[in-house]
PDB file of C-alpha atoms in Angstrom:
ATOM      1  CA  MET A 197    -219.793  45.812-241.386  1.00  0.00           C
ATOM      2  CA  PRO A 198    -216.114  45.226-240.472  1.00  0.00           C
ATOM      3  CA  GLN A 199    -214.764  41.713-240.543  1.00  0.00           C
ATOM      4  CA  THR A 200    -213.987  40.139-237.127  1.00  0.00           C
ATOM      5  CA  ILE A 201    -210.760  38.171-236.761  1.00  0.00           C
ATOM      6  CA  HIS A 202    -210.502  35.589-233.993  1.00  0.00           C
ATOM      7  CA  ILE A 203    -207.053  34.298-232.980  1.00  0.00           C
ATOM      8  CA  HIS A 204    -206.987  31.091-230.989  1.00  0.00           C
ATOM      9  CA  ASN A 205    -203.815  30.299-229.074  1.00  0.00           C
ATOM     10  CA  HIS A 206    -203.722  26.604-228.324  1.00  0.00           C
ATOM     11  CA  PRO A 207    -201.390  25.556-225.530  1.00  0.00           C
ATOM     12  CA  ARG A 208    -198.497  23.418-226.721  1.00  0.00           C
ATOM     13  CA  ARG A 209    -198.872  19.808-225.797  1.00  0.00           C
ATOM     14  CA  GLY A 210    -195.890  17.952-224.411  1.00  0.00           C
ATOM     15  CA  GLY A 211    -193.735  21.033-224.004  1.00  0.00           C
ATOM     16  CA  TRP A 212    -192.795  20.090-220.470  1.00  0.00           C
ATOM     17  CA  TRP A 213    -191.773  16.568-221.613  1.00  0.00           C
ATOM     18  CA  LEU A 214    -189.341  18.088-224.067  1.00  0.00           C
ATOM     19  CA  ARG A 215    -187.890  20.296-221.349  1.00  0.00           C
ATOM     20  CA  ILE A 216    -187.393  17.320-219.011  1.00  0.00           C
ATOM     21  CA  VAL A 217    -185.726  15.254-221.749  1.00  0.00           C
ATOM     22  CA  LEU A 218    -183.419  18.133-222.694  1.00  0.00           C
ATOM     23  CA  LEU A 219    -182.534  18.709-219.037  1.00  0.00           C
ATOM     24  CA  LEU A 220    -181.689  15.014-218.571  1.00  0.00           C
ATOM     25  CA  LEU A 221    -179.609  15.085-221.755  1.00  0.00           C
ATOM     26  CA  LEU A 222    -177.694  18.118-220.516  1.00  0.00           C
ATOM     27  CA  ILE A 223    -177.049  16.485-217.127  1.00  0.00           C
ATOM     28  CA  SER A 224    -175.852  13.319-218.890  1.00  0.00           C
ATOM     29  CA  LEU A 225    -173.468  15.301-221.099  1.00  0.00           C
ATOM     30  CA  VAL A 226    -171.990  17.094-218.091  1.00  0.00           C
ATOM     31  CA  LEU A 227    -171.509  13.826-216.175  1.00  0.00           C
ATOM     32  CA  ASN A 228    -169.938  12.124-219.204  1.00  0.00           C
ATOM     33  CA  ALA A 229    -167.533  15.022-219.746  1.00  0.00           C
ATOM     34  CA  THR A 230    -166.585  14.960-216.055  1.00  0.00           C
ATOM     35  CA  GLN A 231    -165.828  11.237-216.153  1.00  0.00           C
ATOM     36  CA  LEU A 232    -163.868  11.603-219.379  1.00  0.00           C
ATOM     37  CA  VAL A 233    -161.628  14.220-217.785  1.00  0.00           C
ATOM     38  CA  SER A 234    -161.292  12.225-214.547  1.00  0.00           C
ATOM     39  CA  TYR A 235    -160.268   8.972-216.235  1.00  0.00           C
ATOM     40  CA  ARG A 236    -158.212  10.465-219.079  1.00  0.00           C
ATOM     41  CA  ASP A 237    -154.898   9.303-217.597  1.00  0.00           C
ATOM     42  CA  TYR A 238    -156.300   5.863-216.800  1.00  0.00           C
ATOM     43  CA  ALA A 239    -157.592   5.346-220.331  1.00  0.00           C
ATOM     44  CA  SER A 240    -154.470   6.673-222.041  1.00  0.00           C
ATOM     45  CA  GLY A 241    -151.949   4.413-223.735  1.00  0.00           C
ATOM     46  CA  SER A 242    -149.511   2.323-221.776  1.00  0.00           C
ATOM     47  CA  GLN A 243    -146.260   3.797-220.607  1.00  0.00           C
ATOM     48  CA  PRO A 244    -142.895   2.086-220.724  1.00  0.00           C
ATOM     49  CA  PRO A 245    -141.972   0.270-217.515  1.00  0.00           C
ATOM     50  CA  PHE A 246    -140.388   2.423-214.837  1.00  0.00           C
ATOM     51  CA  GLU A 247    -137.096   0.903-213.714  1.00  0.00           C
ATOM     52  CA  ARG A 248    -135.952   1.359-210.126  1.00  0.00           C
ATOM     53  CA  PHE A 249    -133.145  -0.325-208.197  1.00  0.00           C
ATOM     54  CA  VAL A 250    -134.481  -2.045-205.074  1.00  0.00           C
ATOM     55  CA  ASP A 251    -131.991  -4.607-203.774  1.00  0.00           C
ATOM     56  CA  GLY A 252    -128.952  -6.647-204.786  1.00  0.00           C
ATOM     57  CA  GLU A 253    -125.982  -5.618-206.892  1.00  0.00           C
ATOM     58  CA  LEU A 254    -126.462  -2.356-208.748  1.00  0.00           C
ATOM     59  CA  LYS A 255    -124.365  -3.438-211.755  1.00  0.00           C
ATOM     60  CA  SER A 256    -125.987  -6.876-212.103  1.00  0.00           C
ATOM     61  CA  PRO A 257    -126.985  -7.701-215.706  1.00  0.00           C
ATOM     62  CA  ASP A 258    -130.055  -9.592-214.471  1.00  0.00           C
ATOM     63  CA  LYS A 259    -133.307  -7.874-213.481  1.00  0.00           C
ATOM     64  CA  ILE A 260    -136.532  -8.875-211.786  1.00  0.00           C
ATOM     65  CA  ALA A 261    -139.640  -7.134-213.108  1.00  0.00           C
ATOM     66  CA  VAL A 262    -142.333  -5.978-210.686  1.00  0.00           C
ATOM     67  CA  LEU A 263    -145.536  -4.767-212.304  1.00  0.00           C
ATOM     68  CA  GLU A 264    -147.863  -2.857-210.002  1.00  0.00           C
ATOM     69  CA  VAL A 265    -151.537  -3.379-210.763  1.00  0.00           C
ATOM     70  CA  GLN A 266    -154.388  -1.325-209.348  1.00  0.00           C
ATOM     71  CA  GLY A 267    -158.012  -1.661-210.283  1.00  0.00           C
ATOM     72  CA  ILE A 268    -159.869  -4.160-212.402  1.00  0.00           C
ATOM     73  CA  ILE A 269    -158.048  -6.562-214.715  1.00  0.00           C
ATOM     74  CA  MET A 270    -160.563  -7.027-217.517  1.00  0.00           C
ATOM     75  CA  PRO A 271    -160.943  -5.760-221.072  1.00  0.00           C
ATOM     76  CA  PRO A 272    -160.578  -2.975-222.128  1.00  0.00           C
ATOM     77  CA  TYR A 273    -158.563  -2.020-219.025  1.00  0.00           C
ATOM     78  CA  SER A 274    -156.218  -5.012-219.310  1.00  0.00           C
ATOM     79  CA  ASP A 275    -154.614  -3.747-222.543  1.00  0.00           C
ATOM     80  CA  ARG A 276    -152.232  -1.502-220.642  1.00  0.00           C
ATOM     81  CA  LEU A 277    -151.110  -4.362-218.387  1.00  0.00           C
ATOM     82  CA  LEU A 278    -150.682  -6.747-221.320  1.00  0.00           C
ATOM     83  CA  LYS A 279    -148.497  -4.212-223.146  1.00  0.00           C
ATOM     84  CA  SER A 280    -146.329  -3.831-220.046  1.00  0.00           C
ATOM     85  CA  ILE A 281    -145.981  -7.619-219.761  1.00  0.00           C
ATOM     86  CA  GLU A 282    -144.985  -7.816-223.430  1.00  0.00           C
ATOM     87  CA  ARG A 283    -142.328  -5.126-222.906  1.00  0.00           C
ATOM     88  CA  VAL A 284    -140.912  -7.051-219.940  1.00  0.00           C
ATOM     89  CA  GLN A 285    -140.862 -10.280-221.970  1.00  0.00           C
ATOM     90  CA  GLU A 286    -138.919  -8.550-224.760  1.00  0.00           C
ATOM     91  CA  ASP A 287    -136.244  -7.331-222.322  1.00  0.00           C
ATOM     92  CA  SER A 288    -133.525 -10.005-222.382  1.00  0.00           C
ATOM     93  CA  SER A 289    -132.035  -8.902-219.047  1.00  0.00           C
ATOM     94  CA  VAL A 290    -135.227  -9.689-217.085  1.00  0.00           C
ATOM     95  CA  ARG A 291    -134.914 -13.063-215.338  1.00  0.00           C
ATOM     96  CA  GLY A 292    -138.028 -13.048-213.203  1.00  0.00           C
TER      97      GLY A 292
END
């Protein structure tokens, strides 16, 4: 008499949970990459102050510094502003 072989295929348990978690992970990675690209310039290092003549005598040795601030002033975003303030303080021609 020939031997009978029975193959039992058991459904995988939790397979749909894994798919949901992987989908959420993929969505999170896409959103994080999008925000990284969007805020790359904002999070980059500080730039030297931009000097522009506004009023008064053009050849005057004295300057007044105007620092434009947009957004939130709190760590870690305040580092850029603090570096700009330090650069202005080091400039001996700035009087105000």
